[in-house]
Amino acid sequence: MSETILQTSGYVCIPYLHSHNTIELKDTWDHSKNIEDMYFVTATFSEESKPYFSSSANHYILAKFKDSKKIIKEIEKYNQDKPSFIFTMDEGLFERESQGTMNFVSVYYLEYGDSEEDVSEVANLVAKREKVGKAGVGHMDLCCTIPQKFTFPYSGNIVVLEVSSDKSHQSVNKYCEKTRRDVGRKGITLTNLVSLSILEKLK
């Protein structure tokens, strides 16, 4: 049973718009057992990913879910003109108790596939970073009423890190950037997709 949960759990980001759909979806998730935690976040897309998601929003609702199938159905029901991102974790790299409150989620993609050796190397390096409380690899689904100009080619090679720190988001972002460079020194191209700075816990 736990294996099934691991395969379908993950993170969803919906654009925080002052629209009926945003409010309805937030209310649905407020009462949903499928949603473990929910946050109000600022999203910073990397220069590499911006061309693929040019219509993205600045603020998102980030939620941690247990079942991706339910989430995708709900997103499709309340679809919007700015993209929503569903990051489903296919494999957990590690999870541990971390000091401080989770205040940052960093999403990356592996440019050259996700071979077992590469994933193992990423797991070993990230595990040495004390502020990273949880890491996983998976895939991304995109929902939007308006098609994106370009198809994102790395949606099957997603890496997500949860970071806990009492320091500023800028400081945590530098911490994540150092982690990314450490991975790069091993010959693995890990590229930032989006950084999510948590502003408020909603659930």
mmCIF file of C-alpha atoms in Angstrom:
data_model
loop_
_atom_site.group_PDB
_atom_site.id
_atom_site.type_symbol
_atom_site.label_atom_id
_atom_site.label_comp_id
_atom_site.label_asym_id
_atom_site.label_seq_id
_atom_site.Cartn_x
_atom_site.Cartn_y
_atom_site.Cartn_z
ATOM 1 C CA MET A 1 0.000 0.000 0.000
ATOM 2 C CA SER A 2 2.752 2.466 0.921
ATOM 3 C CA GLU A 3 4.481 1.777 -2.402
ATOM 4 C CA THR A 4 1.350 2.879 -4.297
ATOM 5 C CA ILE A 5 1.167 6.092 -2.286
ATOM 6 C CA LEU A 6 4.828 6.803 -3.004
ATOM 7 C CA GLN A 7 4.313 6.359 -6.725
ATOM 8 C CA THR A 8 1.369 8.747 -6.987
ATOM 9 C CA SER A 9 2.103 11.382 -4.344
ATOM 10 C CA GLY A 10 3.715 14.700 -5.170
ATOM 11 C CA TYR A 11 3.227 18.433 -5.498
ATOM 12 C CA VAL A 12 0.823 20.635 -7.427
ATOM 13 C CA CYS A 13 1.163 24.349 -8.219
ATOM 14 C CA ILE A 14 -1.887 26.276 -9.376
ATOM 15 C CA PRO A 15 -1.704 29.962 -10.346
ATOM 16 C CA TYR A 16 -3.054 32.216 -7.608
ATOM 17 C CA LEU A 17 -5.512 34.313 -9.609
ATOM 18 C CA HIS A 18 -8.427 36.310 -8.254
ATOM 19 C CA SER A 19 -10.806 34.068 -10.141
ATOM 20 C CA HIS A 20 -13.735 31.806 -9.358
ATOM 21 C CA ASN A 21 -11.717 28.728 -10.356
ATOM 22 C CA THR A 22 -8.836 29.533 -7.980
ATOM 23 C CA ILE A 23 -11.211 30.103 -5.058
ATOM 24 C CA GLU A 24 -13.227 26.942 -5.796
ATOM 25 C CA LEU A 25 -10.119 24.785 -6.063
ATOM 26 C CA LYS A 26 -8.590 26.204 -2.880
ATOM 27 C CA ASP A 27 -11.848 25.540 -0.995
ATOM 28 C CA THR A 28 -11.955 21.979 -2.352
ATOM 29 C CA TRP A 29 -8.400 21.337 -1.168
ATOM 30 C CA ASP A 30 -9.069 22.908 2.217
ATOM 31 C CA HIS A 31 -11.441 20.013 2.953
ATOM 32 C CA SER A 32 -9.699 17.282 0.953
ATOM 33 C CA LYS A 33 -8.028 14.315 2.639
ATOM 34 C CA ASN A 34 -5.903 14.001 -0.498
ATOM 35 C CA ILE A 35 -4.125 17.280 0.337
ATOM 36 C CA GLU A 36 -1.596 17.015 3.179
ATOM 37 C CA ASP A 37 -0.276 20.600 3.196
ATOM 38 C CA MET A 38 -1.025 23.770 1.277
ATOM 39 C CA TYR A 39 1.036 26.959 0.903
ATOM 40 C CA PHE A 40 0.953 30.382 -0.714
ATOM 41 C CA VAL A 41 4.205 30.796 -2.669
ATOM 42 C CA THR A 42 6.152 33.086 -4.969
ATOM 43 C CA ALA A 43 7.428 31.302 -8.079
ATOM 44 C CA THR A 44 10.726 32.237 -9.725
ATOM 45 C CA PHE A 45 11.232 30.498 -13.051
ATOM 46 C CA SER A 46 14.795 30.063 -14.294
ATOM 47 C CA GLU A 47 16.025 31.716 -17.494
ATOM 48 C CA GLU A 48 16.270 28.223 -19.022
ATOM 49 C CA SER A 49 12.621 27.361 -18.313
ATOM 50 C CA LYS A 50 10.966 30.750 -18.995
ATOM 51 C CA PRO A 51 10.660 30.245 -22.790
ATOM 52 C CA TYR A 52 8.578 27.102 -22.177
ATOM 53 C CA PHE A 53 6.245 28.718 -19.633
ATOM 54 C CA SER A 54 6.006 32.332 -20.795
ATOM 55 C CA SER A 55 2.440 32.704 -19.499
ATOM 56 C CA SER A 56 3.256 31.526 -15.956
ATOM 57 C CA ALA A 57 2.077 33.480 -12.898
ATOM 58 C CA ASN A 58 4.147 35.059 -10.104
ATOM 59 C CA HIS A 59 2.143 33.640 -7.212
ATOM 60 C CA TYR A 60 0.940 30.072 -6.825
ATOM 61 C CA ILE A 61 -0.823 27.810 -4.384
ATOM 62 C CA LEU A 62 1.486 24.867 -3.690
ATOM 63 C CA ALA A 63 -0.110 21.703 -2.310
ATOM 64 C CA LYS A 64 1.294 18.302 -1.372
ATOM 65 C CA PHE A 65 -1.020 15.517 -2.502
ATOM 66 C CA LYS A 66 -1.326 11.758 -1.968
ATOM 67 C CA ASP A 67 -3.012 10.737 -5.240
ATOM 68 C CA SER A 68 -2.097 12.381 -8.544
ATOM 69 C CA LYS A 69 -5.120 10.997 -10.448
ATOM 70 C CA LYS A 70 -7.542 12.890 -8.205
ATOM 71 C CA ILE A 71 -5.475 16.064 -8.508
ATOM 72 C CA ILE A 72 -5.354 15.969 -12.317
ATOM 73 C CA LYS A 73 -9.153 15.544 -12.488
ATOM 74 C CA GLU A 74 -9.655 18.538 -10.183
ATOM 75 C CA ILE A 75 -7.177 20.693 -12.105
ATOM 76 C CA GLU A 76 -8.885 19.858 -15.408
ATOM 77 C CA LYS A 77 -12.262 20.792 -13.911
ATOM 78 C CA TYR A 78 -10.971 24.203 -12.788
ATOM 79 C CA ASN A 79 -8.476 24.769 -15.598
ATOM 80 C CA GLN A 80 -7.120 28.310 -16.082
ATOM 81 C CA ASP A 81 -5.320 30.396 -18.711
ATOM 82 C CA LYS A 82 -2.024 30.278 -16.811
ATOM 83 C CA PRO A 83 -0.278 26.904 -16.434
ATOM 84 C CA SER A 84 -0.712 24.607 -13.444
ATOM 85 C CA PHE A 85 2.108 22.173 -12.705
ATOM 86 C CA ILE A 86 1.710 18.665 -11.270
ATOM 87 C CA PHE A 87 4.945 17.047 -10.090
ATOM 88 C CA THR A 88 4.294 13.357 -9.402
ATOM 89 C CA MET A 89 7.067 11.595 -7.493
ATOM 90 C CA ASP A 90 7.972 8.232 -9.020
ATOM 91 C CA GLU A 91 10.763 7.565 -6.527
ATOM 92 C CA GLY A 92 11.647 9.061 -3.163
ATOM 93 C CA LEU A 93 15.391 9.695 -2.782
ATOM 94 C CA PHE A 94 15.224 10.266 0.973
ATOM 95 C CA GLU A 95 13.205 11.884 3.758
ATOM 96 C CA ARG A 96 14.355 12.965 7.210
ATOM 97 C CA GLU A 97 13.495 15.237 10.095
ATOM 98 C CA SER A 98 14.987 18.643 9.416
ATOM 99 C CA GLN A 99 15.507 21.589 11.712
ATOM 100 C CA GLY A 100 13.389 24.648 11.060
ATOM 101 C CA THR A 101 10.241 25.009 8.981
ATOM 102 C CA MET A 102 10.041 24.158 5.301
ATOM 103 C CA ASN A 103 10.237 27.517 3.531
ATOM 104 C CA PHE A 104 11.482 26.641 0.054
ATOM 105 C CA VAL A 105 10.824 24.044 -2.647
ATOM 106 C CA SER A 106 13.256 23.825 -5.545
ATOM 107 C CA VAL A 107 12.325 21.983 -8.744
ATOM 108 C CA TYR A 108 14.976 20.820 -11.223
ATOM 109 C CA TYR A 109 15.227 18.680 -14.321
ATOM 110 C CA LEU A 110 17.943 16.320 -15.528
ATOM 111 C CA GLU A 111 18.828 17.291 -19.101
ATOM 112 C CA TYR A 112 20.362 13.985 -20.116
ATOM 113 C CA GLY A 113 17.904 11.418 -18.850
ATOM 114 C CA ASP A 114 17.593 9.871 -15.442
ATOM 115 C CA SER A 115 19.783 6.775 -15.449
ATOM 116 C CA GLU A 116 19.966 4.849 -12.173
ATOM 117 C CA GLU A 117 23.599 5.915 -11.723
ATOM 118 C CA ASP A 118 22.742 9.603 -12.151
ATOM 119 C CA VAL A 119 19.796 9.416 -9.762
ATOM 120 C CA SER A 120 21.914 7.547 -7.205
ATOM 121 C CA GLU A 121 24.657 10.184 -7.484
ATOM 122 C CA VAL A 122 22.133 13.010 -7.053
ATOM 123 C CA ALA A 123 20.660 11.248 -3.993
ATOM 124 C CA ASN A 124 24.106 10.839 -2.398
ATOM 125 C CA LEU A 125 25.052 14.479 -2.919
ATOM 126 C CA VAL A 126 21.718 15.948 -1.845
ATOM 127 C CA ALA A 127 21.652 13.749 1.275
ATOM 128 C CA LYS A 128 24.785 15.568 2.469
ATOM 129 C CA ARG A 129 22.903 18.876 2.445
ATOM 130 C CA GLU A 130 21.488 19.170 5.975
ATOM 131 C CA LYS A 131 18.728 21.643 5.141
ATOM 132 C CA VAL A 132 17.152 19.367 2.529
ATOM 133 C CA GLY A 133 14.442 17.442 4.354
ATOM 134 C CA LYS A 134 13.004 15.518 1.432
ATOM 135 C CA ALA A 135 13.973 14.775 -2.163
ATOM 136 C CA GLY A 136 12.348 12.831 -4.958
ATOM 137 C CA VAL A 137 12.444 12.211 -8.697
ATOM 138 C CA GLY A 138 9.409 12.056 -10.925
ATOM 139 C CA HIS A 139 7.563 13.568 -13.856
ATOM 140 C CA MET A 140 5.606 16.708 -14.608
ATOM 141 C CA ASP A 141 2.134 17.215 -16.076
ATOM 142 C CA LEU A 142 0.971 20.602 -17.293
ATOM 143 C CA CYS A 143 -2.616 21.896 -17.396
ATOM 144 C CA CYS A 144 -3.609 25.129 -19.129
ATOM 145 C CA THR A 145 -6.492 26.361 -21.303
ATOM 146 C CA ILE A 146 -3.951 28.039 -23.612
ATOM 147 C CA PRO A 147 -1.343 25.751 -25.256
ATOM 148 C CA GLN A 148 2.294 26.668 -24.562
ATOM 149 C CA LYS A 149 4.375 27.820 -27.558
ATOM 150 C CA PHE A 150 7.063 25.212 -26.949
ATOM 151 C CA THR A 151 6.863 21.688 -25.542
ATOM 152 C CA PHE A 152 9.011 21.226 -22.455
ATOM 153 C CA PRO A 153 11.282 18.266 -23.342
ATOM 154 C CA TYR A 154 12.373 17.234 -19.836
ATOM 155 C CA SER A 155 9.038 16.600 -18.104
ATOM 156 C CA GLY A 156 10.002 12.975 -17.391
ATOM 157 C CA ASN A 157 13.189 13.861 -15.482
ATOM 158 C CA ILE A 158 12.035 16.057 -12.591
ATOM 159 C CA VAL A 159 13.858 16.386 -9.241
ATOM 160 C CA VAL A 160 12.164 18.113 -6.276
ATOM 161 C CA LEU A 161 13.889 19.266 -3.063
ATOM 162 C CA GLU A 162 12.152 20.463 0.106
ATOM 163 C CA VAL A 163 14.355 22.849 2.088
ATOM 164 C CA SER A 164 13.902 23.906 5.713
ATOM 165 C CA SER A 165 15.634 27.028 6.956
ATOM 166 C CA ASP A 166 15.037 30.098 9.088
ATOM 167 C CA LYS A 167 17.166 32.169 6.712
ATOM 168 C CA SER A 168 15.910 34.405 3.902
ATOM 169 C CA HIS A 169 14.625 32.960 0.641
ATOM 170 C CA GLN A 170 17.586 34.561 -1.132
ATOM 171 C CA SER A 171 19.994 32.750 1.196
ATOM 172 C CA VAL A 172 18.194 29.422 0.694
ATOM 173 C CA ASN A 173 18.230 29.929 -3.063
ATOM 174 C CA LYS A 174 22.043 30.308 -2.943
ATOM 175 C CA TYR A 175 22.197 27.133 -0.837
ATOM 176 C CA CYS A 176 20.219 25.261 -3.514
ATOM 177 C CA GLU A 177 22.392 26.731 -6.262
ATOM 178 C CA LYS A 178 25.507 25.402 -4.512
ATOM 179 C CA THR A 179 23.844 21.985 -4.306
ATOM 180 C CA ARG A 180 23.128 22.122 -8.042
ATOM 181 C CA ARG A 181 26.765 23.023 -8.788
ATOM 182 C CA ASP A 182 27.991 20.131 -6.603
ATOM 183 C CA VAL A 183 25.905 17.779 -8.737
ATOM 184 C CA GLY A 184 27.315 19.411 -11.887
ATOM 185 C CA ARG A 185 30.871 18.655 -10.788
ATOM 186 C CA LYS A 186 29.988 14.972 -11.082
ATOM 187 C CA GLY A 187 29.139 15.506 -14.742
ATOM 188 C CA ILE A 188 25.368 15.523 -14.206
ATOM 189 C CA THR A 189 23.445 18.460 -15.681
ATOM 190 C CA LEU A 190 20.801 19.407 -13.127
ATOM 191 C CA THR A 191 18.980 22.570 -14.234
ATOM 192 C CA ASN A 192 16.628 24.695 -12.158
ATOM 193 C CA LEU A 193 13.055 24.804 -13.444
ATOM 194 C CA VAL A 194 11.352 26.868 -10.741
ATOM 195 C CA SER A 195 12.048 27.971 -7.170
ATOM 196 C CA LEU A 196 9.054 28.256 -4.837
ATOM 197 C CA SER A 197 9.433 30.587 -1.860
ATOM 198 C CA ILE A 198 6.830 29.820 0.807
ATOM 199 C CA LEU A 199 5.119 32.965 2.099
ATOM 200 C CA GLU A 200 2.302 31.432 4.146
ATOM 201 C CA LYS A 201 1.022 28.002 5.206
ATOM 202 C CA LEU A 202 -2.646 27.693 4.254
ATOM 203 C CA LYS A 203 -3.286 24.168 5.539
#
